[in-house]
Amino acid sequence: MAYLLALDQGTTSSRAIIFDERGSMVNAAQREFAQIYPQAGWVEHDAGEIWSTQIAVAVEALAGARIEPRQIAAIGITNQRETSVLWDRKSGKPVCNAIVWQDRRTAGFCSQLRRDGVEPDVQARTGLLLDPYFSGTKLRWMLDNVAGARERAERGELAFGTVDTWLIWNLTGGEVHATDPSNASRTLLFNIHKGDWDEEMLRLLGVPRAVLPEIRASSGSFGEASHSMLAAPIPIAGVAGDQQAALFGQACYTPGLTKNTYGTGCFMLMQTGTSPVVSKNRLLTTVAWQTDGITDYALEGSVFIGGAVVQWLRDGLKLIRSAPEIEELALSVEDNHGVYLVPAFAGLGAPHWDAYARGAMVGITRGVTAGHIARAALESIAFQVADLVSAMESDSGIPLEELRVDGGASKNNLLLQLQADLLGVPVVRAEVTETTALGAAYLAGLATKVYSGRDAIARQWRAERRFEPSMDRTKAAELRAKWSRAVERAKGWEEA
Ligand code: ADP
């Protein structure tokens, strides 16, 4: 039996999971680390702590599994995306804290670029929109604001990386400075058509090429993890950003296969095959992964408030004591009684894109109870996801056949039944819920011949439960039309 070690470096914790070759979890370890908020809108991590927690959980997971490092065929890395690290190549020390994906400090610069009218060209090259979310403007900020950084970068003394690159550098003792196309495609510096750094984007953002990592296939060789805390060297053979890794872990290998992760927010990716689909609905076009010399692409959309609306019912309204309780409360009523809750607490993301939208609850009459509000809250997650599906179908021209799901809120059966009813296609919950880590392990296993090909992995993928649509299609269309009217009322609430 071969084993694979997945390193899952997330926004709030570092995790390590050991899988056997059948894709079953053998052991896992997890450590949280500090979130640093230097001022409003800024979010940072100590890159040293990202590394120290990650290596510690790897060692802990190996020890607890009673597996020797030499029994591990390979390491797969998956990571919080877009978070940016800049370090000194000689000392290996970061020049400042990592700037986290959530950080908004470059919003002004992004608006300026948008006013300059460059967004269509940026979208054509990178598949992305001008938003502080992506790495490029974060790197520019570090080069402009850390004393001496720009000069040192131009002299080739500094190295930039997303978190995958930072971990690879440390695991290989500074031997390898590399990333994969799924992570590179989140930087605003990568041309998704050419599969390489884009000179025009480097010029626009003022980034010297000397700081950038080499780009290697997501499933391939990233050197050996030779750190002294590991008793024997292990090849690093799989790398992908967290959402793309989850798409791989959900075995979405043919165009049209789509996964949605129901977490705090929701992240949906549709595999669109070997040519990138440019979105007309302000979705993102991203590299899914590169394996065997072939690049697959995906369309991506996200919902800002997904499971978080359930937290609001728990912590804000105190209608429930724990997140799972929402299901029972929502099942205490027949239907939403005409109530629609639009959880635009932080504006609305794709496909609405309205930063000025705010939460709204409409359709309230005298008979409305807590049960109806719970129902409307769960429905709001499903409606938002359905809106994303419509945008993806329209961009890709591929009708959805089923939706593969994972994430904390996907435990909610009522939510998934509502989702199937609204979409009119089956919603399928995967047996292994750790799809992100599993995807990284699979990418590593593919490169090291643990698996003969993607087909072999696809055969291992198992559904835990399928939710079949049972609602009349006219009824579903009526509900969605009502939801759209509610969304219109929430839009543009906050004055610009
Ligand atoms: P993240 O990775 O974004 O931190 P998770 O995948 O751990 O999120 O999911 C946590 C989210 O799922 C929380 O917002 C929580 O409110 C929601 N959640 C957890 N269990 C349930 C449930 N049974 N029903 C509905 N929502 C749930």
Short mmCIF file of C-alpha atoms and ligand atoms in Angstrom, two decimals:
data_model
loop_
_atom_site.label_atom_id
_atom_site.label_comp_id
_atom_site.label_asym_id
_atom_site.label_seq_id
_atom_site.Cartn_x
_atom_site.Cartn_y
_atom_site.Cartn_z
CA MET A 1 0.00 0.00 0.00
CA ALA A 2 1.36 3.44 -0.99
CA TYR A 3 0.60 6.54 1.07
CA LEU A 4 0.43 10.21 0.14
CA LEU A 5 0.96 13.19 2.43
CA ALA A 6 -1.20 16.23 1.71
CA LEU A 7 -0.18 19.59 3.17
CA ASP A 8 -3.26 21.81 3.28
CA GLN A 9 -2.17 25.33 4.18
CA GLY A 10 -5.40 27.27 4.86
CA THR A 11 -6.24 30.82 5.90
CA THR A 12 -6.67 30.05 9.59
CA SER A 13 -4.79 26.78 10.05
CA SER A 14 -2.15 24.49 8.61
CA ARG A 15 -3.17 20.87 8.21
CA ALA A 16 -1.50 17.66 7.14
CA ILE A 17 -3.46 14.60 6.07
CA ILE A 18 -2.12 11.18 5.16
CA PHE A 19 -4.17 9.24 2.61
CA ASP A 20 -3.69 5.67 1.52
CA GLU A 21 -3.69 4.97 -2.21
CA ARG A 22 -7.41 4.16 -2.12
CA GLY A 23 -8.06 7.74 -1.02
CA SER A 24 -8.99 6.93 2.59
CA MET A 25 -7.77 9.19 5.37
CA VAL A 26 -5.20 7.52 7.60
CA ASN A 27 -4.26 10.35 9.94
CA ALA A 28 -4.46 14.12 10.21
CA ALA A 29 -3.02 16.96 12.29
CA GLN A 30 -3.92 20.62 12.42
CA ARG A 31 -2.61 23.83 13.99
CA GLU A 32 -4.09 27.31 13.94
CA PHE A 33 -1.93 30.39 13.58
CA ALA A 34 -2.29 34.12 14.22
CA GLN A 35 -4.35 36.48 12.09
CA ILE A 36 -2.78 39.92 12.09
CA TYR A 37 -4.94 43.02 11.49
CA PRO A 38 -2.58 46.04 11.49
CA GLN A 39 -5.34 48.44 10.43
CA ALA A 40 -8.86 48.46 8.95
CA GLY A 41 -8.97 46.41 5.76
CA TRP A 42 -5.48 44.94 6.21
CA VAL A 43 -4.93 41.22 6.90
CA GLU A 44 -1.49 39.68 7.37
CA HIS A 45 0.13 36.38 8.35
CA ASP A 46 3.59 35.75 9.73
CA ALA A 47 5.09 33.64 6.90
CA GLY A 48 7.50 32.09 9.42
CA GLU A 49 4.52 30.83 11.41
CA ILE A 50 2.84 29.48 8.27
CA TRP A 51 5.96 27.42 7.69
CA SER A 52 6.57 26.34 11.30
CA THR A 53 2.97 25.19 11.81
CA GLN A 54 2.96 23.39 8.45
CA ILE A 55 6.13 21.39 9.08
CA ALA A 56 5.00 20.64 12.64
CA VAL A 57 1.68 19.13 11.52
CA ALA A 58 3.43 17.11 8.80
CA VAL A 59 5.72 15.56 11.41
CA GLU A 60 2.80 15.03 13.80
CA ALA A 61 0.62 13.35 11.15
CA LEU A 62 3.48 11.03 10.17
CA ALA A 63 4.24 10.11 13.78
CA GLY A 64 0.60 9.40 14.64
CA ALA A 65 0.09 7.26 11.53
CA ARG A 66 3.12 5.13 12.43
CA ILE A 67 4.31 5.53 8.86
CA GLU A 68 7.95 6.07 8.01
CA PRO A 69 8.66 8.92 5.62
CA ARG A 70 9.97 6.37 3.10
CA GLN A 71 6.52 4.73 2.94
CA ILE A 72 5.13 8.02 1.63
CA ALA A 73 5.22 8.01 -2.16
CA ALA A 74 4.96 11.80 -2.42
CA ILE A 75 3.84 15.08 -0.89
CA GLY A 76 1.01 17.14 -2.39
CA ILE A 77 0.64 20.82 -1.46
CA THR A 78 -2.56 22.83 -1.53
CA ASN A 79 -2.87 26.33 -0.15
CA GLN A 80 -4.85 29.46 0.58
CA ARG A 81 -4.59 31.26 -2.72
CA GLU A 82 -3.35 34.76 -3.63
CA THR A 83 -1.66 35.33 -0.23
CA SER A 84 1.74 36.81 -1.05
CA VAL A 85 5.19 36.36 0.47
CA LEU A 86 8.43 38.18 -0.43
CA TRP A 87 11.71 36.93 1.04
CA ASP A 88 15.47 37.26 0.87
CA ARG A 89 16.99 34.48 -1.21
CA LYS A 90 20.16 34.32 0.96
CA SER A 91 18.73 34.37 4.46
CA GLY A 92 15.35 32.86 3.58
CA LYS A 93 13.76 35.55 5.78
CA PRO A 94 10.56 37.30 4.63
CA VAL A 95 11.02 41.05 4.17
CA CYS A 96 7.59 41.70 5.78
CA ASN A 97 4.46 39.84 6.82
CA ALA A 98 2.57 37.90 4.16
CA ILE A 99 -0.31 39.93 2.70
CA VAL A 100 -3.43 37.76 2.88
CA TRP A 101 -5.99 37.37 0.06
CA GLN A 102 -8.63 39.20 2.14
CA ASP A 103 -6.44 42.33 2.42
CA ARG A 104 -7.95 45.42 0.72
CA ARG A 105 -4.97 47.83 0.95
CA THR A 106 -4.51 47.99 -2.82
CA ALA A 107 -8.16 48.88 -3.55
CA GLY A 108 -7.21 52.45 -4.54
CA PHE A 109 -4.60 51.27 -7.01
CA CYS A 110 -7.05 48.79 -8.52
CA SER A 111 -9.70 51.52 -8.93
CA GLN A 112 -7.12 53.75 -10.61
CA LEU A 113 -6.25 50.99 -13.08
CA ARG A 114 -9.94 50.46 -13.75
CA ARG A 115 -10.38 54.18 -14.43
CA ASP A 116 -7.43 53.97 -16.81
CA GLY A 117 -9.54 51.51 -18.80
CA VAL A 118 -7.13 48.57 -18.69
CA GLU A 119 -9.50 46.02 -17.19
CA PRO A 120 -10.66 44.44 -20.51
CA ASP A 121 -7.03 43.84 -21.50
CA VAL A 122 -6.20 42.51 -18.03
CA GLN A 123 -9.16 40.12 -18.22
CA ALA A 124 -8.14 38.96 -21.69
CA ARG A 125 -4.59 38.17 -20.54
CA THR A 126 -5.13 36.85 -17.03
CA GLY A 127 -8.79 35.76 -16.87
CA LEU A 128 -9.13 37.92 -13.74
CA LEU A 129 -10.68 41.27 -12.82
CA LEU A 130 -8.93 44.20 -11.17
CA ASP A 131 -9.41 43.52 -7.49
CA PRO A 132 -7.08 43.71 -4.47
CA TYR A 133 -7.89 40.01 -3.89
CA PHE A 134 -5.20 38.90 -6.39
CA SER A 135 -1.46 38.78 -5.66
CA GLY A 136 -0.01 41.19 -8.23
CA THR A 137 -0.94 44.47 -6.54
CA LYS A 138 0.05 43.02 -3.14
CA LEU A 139 3.54 42.29 -4.48
CA ARG A 140 3.72 45.78 -5.95
CA TRP A 141 2.77 47.20 -2.54
CA MET A 142 5.62 45.31 -0.86
CA LEU A 143 8.13 46.46 -3.49
CA ASP A 144 7.03 50.08 -3.02
CA ASN A 145 6.66 50.13 0.76
CA VAL A 146 9.40 47.95 2.26
CA ALA A 147 12.63 49.97 2.41
CA GLY A 148 15.05 48.92 -0.32
CA ALA A 149 12.82 46.11 -1.58
CA ARG A 150 12.50 47.30 -5.18
CA GLU A 151 16.27 47.73 -5.65
CA ARG A 152 16.99 44.38 -4.03
CA ALA A 153 14.31 42.71 -6.18
CA GLU A 154 15.80 44.17 -9.34
CA ARG A 155 19.24 42.88 -8.31
CA GLY A 156 17.71 39.38 -8.00
CA GLU A 157 18.17 39.21 -4.23
CA LEU A 158 14.48 38.69 -3.38
CA ALA A 159 12.05 35.87 -4.15
CA PHE A 160 8.28 36.20 -4.43
CA GLY A 161 5.81 33.42 -3.96
CA THR A 162 2.27 32.46 -3.15
CA VAL A 163 2.05 30.11 -0.16
CA ASP A 164 2.75 26.97 -2.23
CA THR A 165 6.04 28.51 -3.40
CA TRP A 166 6.98 29.55 0.13
CA LEU A 167 6.41 26.01 1.42
CA ILE A 168 8.31 24.38 -1.47
CA TRP A 169 11.26 26.74 -0.87
CA ASN A 170 11.40 25.84 2.81
CA LEU A 171 10.80 22.11 2.33
CA THR A 172 13.65 21.92 -0.20
CA GLY A 173 16.01 24.05 1.88
CA GLY A 174 15.92 26.86 -0.72
CA GLU A 175 16.74 24.55 -3.64
CA VAL A 176 13.48 25.05 -5.53
CA HIS A 177 11.69 28.36 -6.25
CA ALA A 178 8.61 27.23 -8.16
CA THR A 179 4.84 27.41 -8.41
CA ASP A 180 2.18 25.70 -10.51
CA PRO A 181 -0.18 27.27 -13.08
CA SER A 182 -3.26 27.07 -10.82
CA ASN A 183 -1.56 29.32 -8.26
CA ALA A 184 0.18 31.46 -10.90
CA SER A 185 -3.19 32.14 -12.51
CA ARG A 186 -4.30 33.98 -9.32
CA THR A 187 -1.50 36.55 -9.37
CA LEU A 188 -2.61 38.92 -12.19
CA LEU A 189 0.91 38.35 -13.57
CA PHE A 190 0.25 35.14 -15.51
CA ASN A 191 -0.98 34.87 -19.09
CA ILE A 192 -3.47 32.00 -19.03
CA HIS A 193 -3.26 31.50 -22.81
CA LYS A 194 0.53 31.36 -23.05
CA GLY A 195 0.99 29.57 -19.73
CA ASP A 196 3.77 31.95 -18.69
CA TRP A 197 4.37 35.22 -16.88
CA ASP A 198 3.00 38.11 -18.95
CA GLU A 199 5.53 40.88 -19.78
CA GLU A 200 2.77 43.46 -20.23
CA MET A 201 1.26 42.69 -16.81
CA LEU A 202 4.71 42.82 -15.19
CA ARG A 203 5.19 46.26 -16.75
CA LEU A 204 1.71 47.47 -15.72
CA LEU A 205 2.21 46.40 -12.10
CA GLY A 206 5.92 47.28 -11.95
CA VAL A 207 7.15 43.80 -11.04
CA PRO A 208 10.71 42.75 -11.96
CA ARG A 209 10.78 39.28 -13.48
CA ALA A 210 13.74 38.34 -11.29
CA VAL A 211 11.49 37.87 -8.23
CA LEU A 212 9.14 35.39 -9.88
CA PRO A 213 9.22 31.62 -9.40
CA GLU A 214 9.57 29.08 -12.16
CA ILE A 215 6.26 27.56 -13.29
CA ARG A 216 6.05 23.78 -13.23
CA ALA A 217 3.16 21.36 -13.96
CA SER A 218 0.71 20.89 -11.04
CA SER A 219 1.45 17.18 -11.16
CA GLY A 220 5.19 16.72 -11.63
CA SER A 221 8.45 17.33 -9.81
CA PHE A 222 9.02 20.12 -7.31
CA GLY A 223 12.15 18.64 -5.78
CA GLU A 224 12.55 16.71 -2.56
CA ALA A 225 11.39 17.70 0.89
CA SER A 226 14.69 17.24 2.63
CA HIS A 227 14.04 19.10 5.88
CA SER A 228 15.81 17.65 8.90
CA MET A 229 12.50 17.24 10.76
CA LEU A 230 11.52 14.58 8.19
CA ALA A 231 13.51 11.39 8.74
CA ALA A 232 13.94 10.75 5.00
CA PRO A 233 13.55 12.89 1.88
CA ILE A 234 10.11 12.78 0.20
CA PRO A 235 9.42 13.99 -3.36
CA ILE A 236 7.04 16.95 -3.71
CA ALA A 237 4.96 15.96 -6.71
CA GLY A 238 1.61 17.78 -6.60
CA VAL A 239 0.74 21.47 -6.17
CA ALA A 240 -2.56 23.33 -6.63
CA GLY A 241 -4.47 26.21 -5.09
CA ASP A 242 -7.18 25.10 -2.66
CA GLN A 243 -10.25 25.49 -4.90
CA GLN A 244 -8.59 23.86 -7.90
CA ALA A 245 -7.34 21.04 -5.68
CA ALA A 246 -10.93 20.49 -4.49
CA LEU A 247 -12.06 20.32 -8.13
CA PHE A 248 -9.38 17.68 -8.72
CA GLY A 249 -10.33 15.83 -5.53
CA GLN A 250 -13.95 15.79 -6.74
CA ALA A 251 -12.72 14.08 -9.93
CA CYS A 252 -14.15 16.81 -12.17
CA TYR A 253 -12.03 15.76 -15.14
CA THR A 254 -14.36 16.35 -18.06
CA PRO A 255 -15.79 19.67 -19.30
CA GLY A 256 -18.98 20.63 -17.49
CA LEU A 257 -18.23 18.78 -14.26
CA THR A 258 -18.66 21.27 -11.45
CA LYS A 259 -18.05 21.40 -7.72
CA ASN A 260 -19.36 23.77 -5.11
CA THR A 261 -17.84 24.13 -1.66
CA TYR A 262 -20.30 25.37 0.97
CA GLY A 263 -18.13 27.02 3.63
CA THR A 264 -18.26 30.48 5.17
CA GLY A 265 -18.66 31.58 1.55
CA CYS A 266 -19.26 29.34 -1.42
CA PHE A 267 -16.73 28.58 -4.13
CA MET A 268 -17.90 27.11 -7.40
CA LEU A 269 -15.63 25.87 -10.17
CA MET A 270 -16.70 24.39 -13.49
CA GLN A 271 -14.12 22.45 -15.47
CA THR A 272 -14.22 23.82 -19.02
CA GLY A 273 -11.57 21.68 -20.72
CA THR A 274 -8.37 22.64 -22.51
CA SER A 275 -9.32 26.09 -23.77
CA PRO A 276 -10.07 29.00 -21.44
CA VAL A 277 -13.62 30.40 -21.53
CA VAL A 278 -13.72 34.17 -21.24
CA SER A 279 -16.63 35.19 -19.05
CA LYS A 280 -19.34 37.64 -20.07
CA ASN A 281 -20.85 37.47 -16.58
CA ARG A 282 -17.84 38.64 -14.59
CA LEU A 283 -16.83 35.16 -13.51
CA LEU A 284 -13.12 34.40 -13.32
CA THR A 285 -11.25 32.25 -15.80
CA THR A 286 -8.56 30.26 -14.09
CA VAL A 287 -6.19 27.39 -14.72
CA ALA A 288 -7.60 24.26 -13.10
CA TRP A 289 -4.28 22.35 -13.25
CA GLN A 290 -1.60 21.18 -15.61
CA THR A 291 -1.02 17.43 -15.78
CA ASP A 292 0.79 15.36 -18.43
CA GLY A 293 1.58 18.50 -20.42
CA ILE A 294 -2.10 19.39 -20.73
CA THR A 295 -3.64 22.47 -19.12
CA ASP A 296 -7.28 22.31 -18.08
CA TYR A 297 -9.20 25.48 -17.30
CA ALA A 298 -12.13 26.36 -15.08
CA LEU A 299 -14.69 29.09 -14.63
CA GLU A 300 -14.92 30.27 -11.05
CA GLY A 301 -17.48 32.20 -9.08
CA SER A 302 -17.94 32.82 -5.40
CA VAL A 303 -20.66 33.76 -2.98
CA PHE A 304 -19.39 35.94 -0.10
CA ILE A 305 -21.97 34.92 2.49
CA GLY A 306 -22.83 31.22 2.37
CA GLY A 307 -22.65 29.30 5.66
CA ALA A 308 -21.99 32.66 7.28
CA VAL A 309 -25.71 33.47 7.09
CA VAL A 310 -26.24 30.47 9.38
CA GLN A 311 -23.67 31.92 11.79
CA TRP A 312 -25.64 35.18 11.75
CA LEU A 313 -28.83 33.35 12.74
CA ARG A 314 -26.85 31.72 15.54
CA ASP A 315 -24.73 34.63 16.84
CA GLY A 316 -26.59 37.71 15.66
CA LEU A 317 -30.26 36.73 15.92
CA LYS A 318 -29.75 33.87 18.40
CA LEU A 319 -32.49 31.85 16.68
CA ILE A 320 -30.36 28.70 16.95
CA ARG A 321 -27.60 27.52 19.29
CA SER A 322 -25.52 25.65 16.75
CA ALA A 323 -25.27 25.71 12.94
CA PRO A 324 -26.77 22.22 12.40
CA GLU A 325 -29.89 23.29 14.38
CA ILE A 326 -31.00 25.43 11.46
CA GLU A 327 -32.15 22.31 9.64
CA GLU A 328 -34.65 21.31 12.30
CA LEU A 329 -35.95 24.87 12.64
CA ALA A 330 -36.37 25.24 8.87
CA LEU A 331 -38.14 21.87 8.71
CA SER A 332 -40.67 23.05 11.33
CA VAL A 333 -42.44 24.96 8.54
CA GLU A 334 -43.79 23.88 5.14
CA ASP A 335 -42.19 26.59 3.05
CA ASN A 336 -40.73 30.13 3.22
CA HIS A 337 -44.20 31.72 3.60
CA GLY A 338 -43.14 34.32 1.03
CA VAL A 339 -40.01 35.45 2.93
CA TYR A 340 -36.77 36.10 1.03
CA LEU A 341 -33.52 36.91 2.82
CA VAL A 342 -30.73 38.41 0.72
CA PRO A 343 -27.54 38.08 2.80
CA ALA A 344 -25.67 40.87 1.02
CA PHE A 345 -23.90 41.67 4.31
CA ALA A 346 -20.69 42.51 2.46
CA GLY A 347 -22.14 43.42 -0.91
CA LEU A 348 -22.86 40.84 -3.59
CA GLY A 349 -20.29 38.85 -5.57
CA ALA A 350 -20.66 37.07 -8.91
CA PRO A 351 -22.75 37.42 -10.98
CA HIS A 352 -24.29 40.54 -9.38
CA TRP A 353 -21.12 42.37 -8.31
CA ASP A 354 -22.59 45.13 -6.21
CA ALA A 355 -20.32 46.41 -3.44
CA TYR A 356 -23.14 48.71 -2.29
CA ALA A 357 -25.78 46.01 -1.80
CA ARG A 358 -26.70 45.27 1.82
CA GLY A 359 -28.72 42.55 3.51
CA ALA A 360 -32.48 42.62 3.07
CA MET A 361 -35.44 40.55 4.15
CA VAL A 362 -38.64 41.04 2.18
CA GLY A 363 -42.10 39.50 1.97
CA ILE A 364 -42.69 39.53 5.74
CA THR A 365 -46.33 39.25 6.82
CA ARG A 366 -47.95 38.75 10.25
CA GLY A 367 -47.73 34.95 10.16
CA VAL A 368 -43.95 34.78 9.69
CA THR A 369 -42.07 32.79 12.35
CA ALA A 370 -38.45 31.99 13.18
CA GLY A 371 -38.92 28.79 11.17
CA HIS A 372 -39.66 30.78 8.02
CA ILE A 373 -36.59 32.95 8.57
CA ALA A 374 -34.44 29.85 9.02
CA ARG A 375 -35.90 28.47 5.82
CA ALA A 376 -35.28 31.76 3.96
CA ALA A 377 -31.69 31.77 5.24
CA LEU A 378 -30.98 28.28 3.91
CA GLU A 379 -32.74 29.09 0.67
CA SER A 380 -30.60 32.21 0.27
CA ILE A 381 -27.50 30.02 0.05
CA ALA A 382 -29.14 27.79 -2.56
CA PHE A 383 -30.48 30.75 -4.59
CA GLN A 384 -27.06 32.40 -4.73
CA VAL A 385 -25.45 29.14 -5.85
CA ALA A 386 -28.17 28.70 -8.48
CA ASP A 387 -27.41 32.21 -9.81
CA LEU A 388 -23.76 31.20 -10.17
CA VAL A 389 -24.71 28.02 -12.01
CA SER A 390 -26.81 30.04 -14.47
CA ALA A 391 -23.89 32.39 -15.14
CA MET A 392 -21.56 29.44 -15.71
CA GLU A 393 -23.95 27.67 -18.03
CA SER A 394 -24.38 30.85 -20.01
CA ASP A 395 -20.60 31.48 -20.28
CA SER A 396 -19.58 27.92 -21.04
CA GLY A 397 -22.59 26.88 -23.10
CA ILE A 398 -22.54 23.61 -21.12
CA PRO A 399 -25.70 22.66 -19.21
CA LEU A 400 -24.98 21.35 -15.73
CA GLU A 401 -25.66 17.63 -15.31
CA GLU A 402 -24.97 17.35 -11.61
CA LEU A 403 -23.36 19.43 -8.89
CA ARG A 404 -20.68 17.81 -6.71
CA VAL A 405 -20.54 19.36 -3.26
CA ASP A 406 -18.39 19.56 -0.14
CA GLY A 407 -17.64 21.94 2.75
CA GLY A 408 -19.07 22.41 6.26
CA ALA A 409 -22.59 23.48 5.28
CA SER A 410 -22.93 20.62 2.77
CA LYS A 411 -23.73 18.45 5.80
CA ASN A 412 -27.17 20.09 5.73
CA ASN A 413 -29.53 17.70 3.90
CA LEU A 414 -32.35 20.22 3.57
CA LEU A 415 -29.99 22.73 1.94
CA LEU A 416 -28.82 20.17 -0.61
CA GLN A 417 -32.39 19.07 -1.38
CA LEU A 418 -33.37 22.73 -1.90
CA GLN A 419 -30.34 23.12 -4.14
CA ALA A 420 -31.30 20.12 -6.29
CA ASP A 421 -34.89 21.39 -6.50
CA LEU A 422 -33.84 24.86 -7.62
CA LEU A 423 -31.28 23.59 -10.15
CA GLY A 424 -33.31 20.69 -11.49
CA VAL A 425 -30.23 18.44 -11.46
CA PRO A 426 -28.88 16.02 -8.84
CA VAL A 427 -26.65 17.38 -6.09
CA VAL A 428 -24.05 14.83 -5.04
CA ARG A 429 -22.19 14.84 -1.73
CA ALA A 430 -18.77 13.21 -1.89
CA GLU A 431 -17.84 10.39 0.49
CA VAL A 432 -14.46 11.96 1.35
CA THR A 433 -15.28 15.47 2.53
CA GLU A 434 -11.61 16.54 2.64
CA THR A 435 -11.64 17.07 -1.11
CA THR A 436 -9.01 19.84 -1.09
CA ALA A 437 -6.32 17.76 0.61
CA LEU A 438 -7.38 14.71 -1.38
CA GLY A 439 -6.95 16.62 -4.65
CA ALA A 440 -3.39 17.59 -3.70
CA ALA A 441 -2.64 13.97 -2.76
CA TYR A 442 -4.06 12.73 -6.07
CA LEU A 443 -1.96 15.22 -8.08
CA ALA A 444 1.13 13.95 -6.25
CA GLY A 445 0.11 10.31 -6.71
CA LEU A 446 -0.46 10.83 -10.42
CA ALA A 447 3.08 12.18 -10.90
CA THR A 448 4.66 9.34 -8.95
CA LYS A 449 2.70 6.57 -10.74
CA VAL A 450 0.65 5.58 -7.71
CA TYR A 451 -2.19 6.07 -10.23
CA SER A 452 -2.00 5.11 -13.89
CA GLY A 453 -4.09 8.13 -14.92
CA ARG A 454 -7.04 10.35 -14.10
CA ASP A 455 -9.46 7.55 -15.03
CA ALA A 456 -8.09 5.41 -12.23
CA ILE A 457 -8.68 8.27 -9.78
CA ALA A 458 -12.16 8.98 -11.15
CA ARG A 459 -13.08 5.34 -10.47
CA GLN A 460 -12.19 5.85 -6.80
CA TRP A 461 -14.50 8.84 -6.39
CA ARG A 462 -17.61 7.86 -4.43
CA ALA A 463 -20.82 9.67 -3.69
CA GLU A 464 -21.99 9.52 -0.08
CA ARG A 465 -25.50 10.70 -1.00
CA ARG A 466 -27.35 11.96 -4.08
CA PHE A 467 -30.14 14.51 -3.77
CA GLU A 468 -32.53 14.17 -6.72
CA PRO A 469 -34.64 17.16 -7.79
CA SER A 470 -38.28 16.63 -6.90
CA MET A 471 -39.81 20.10 -7.30
CA ASP A 472 -42.05 20.98 -10.19
CA ARG A 473 -39.97 23.12 -12.64
CA THR A 474 -42.61 25.86 -12.84
CA LYS A 475 -42.58 26.18 -9.07
CA ALA A 476 -38.75 26.37 -9.07
CA ALA A 477 -38.84 29.10 -11.73
CA GLU A 478 -41.39 31.06 -9.67
CA LEU A 479 -39.20 30.89 -6.56
CA ARG A 480 -36.14 32.01 -8.49
CA ALA A 481 -38.04 34.91 -10.06
CA LYS A 482 -39.17 36.05 -6.59
CA TRP A 483 -35.58 35.76 -5.34
CA SER A 484 -34.36 37.93 -8.23
CA ARG A 485 -36.90 40.60 -7.25
CA ALA A 486 -35.61 40.48 -3.67
CA VAL A 487 -32.00 40.84 -4.92
CA GLU A 488 -32.99 43.95 -6.88
CA ARG A 489 -34.27 45.49 -3.65
CA ALA A 490 -31.00 44.81 -1.82
CA LYS A 491 -28.80 46.28 -4.56
CA GLY A 492 -27.30 49.75 -4.31
CA TRP A 493 -28.54 50.26 -0.74
CA GLU A 494 -25.37 51.86 0.62
CA GLU A 495 -24.75 55.17 -1.08
CA ALA A 496 -21.55 55.36 -3.11
P1 ADP B 1 -14.60 27.41 6.13
O1 ADP B 1 -13.67 26.40 5.53
O2 ADP B 1 -15.01 28.52 5.21
O3 ADP B 1 -14.16 27.92 7.48
P2 ADP B 1 -16.39 25.15 6.68
O4 ADP B 1 -16.31 24.34 5.44
O5 ADP B 1 -15.73 24.66 7.91
O6 ADP B 1 -15.99 26.66 6.39
O7 ADP B 1 -17.95 25.41 6.97
C1 ADP B 1 -18.35 26.22 8.04
C2 ADP B 1 -19.61 26.97 7.69
O8 ADP B 1 -20.67 26.04 7.48
C3 ADP B 1 -20.07 27.92 8.78
O9 ADP B 1 -20.41 29.15 8.20
C4 ADP B 1 -21.29 27.25 9.40
O10 ADP B 1 -22.26 28.21 9.76
C5 ADP B 1 -21.81 26.38 8.27
N1 ADP B 1 -22.40 25.12 8.74
C6 ADP B 1 -21.79 24.12 9.43
N2 ADP B 1 -22.65 23.11 9.66
C7 ADP B 1 -23.83 23.46 9.08
C8 ADP B 1 -25.10 22.84 8.95
N3 ADP B 1 -25.34 21.61 9.43
N4 ADP B 1 -26.07 23.51 8.27
C9 ADP B 1 -25.83 24.73 7.74
N5 ADP B 1 -24.65 25.36 7.84
C10 ADP B 1 -23.67 24.74 8.50
#
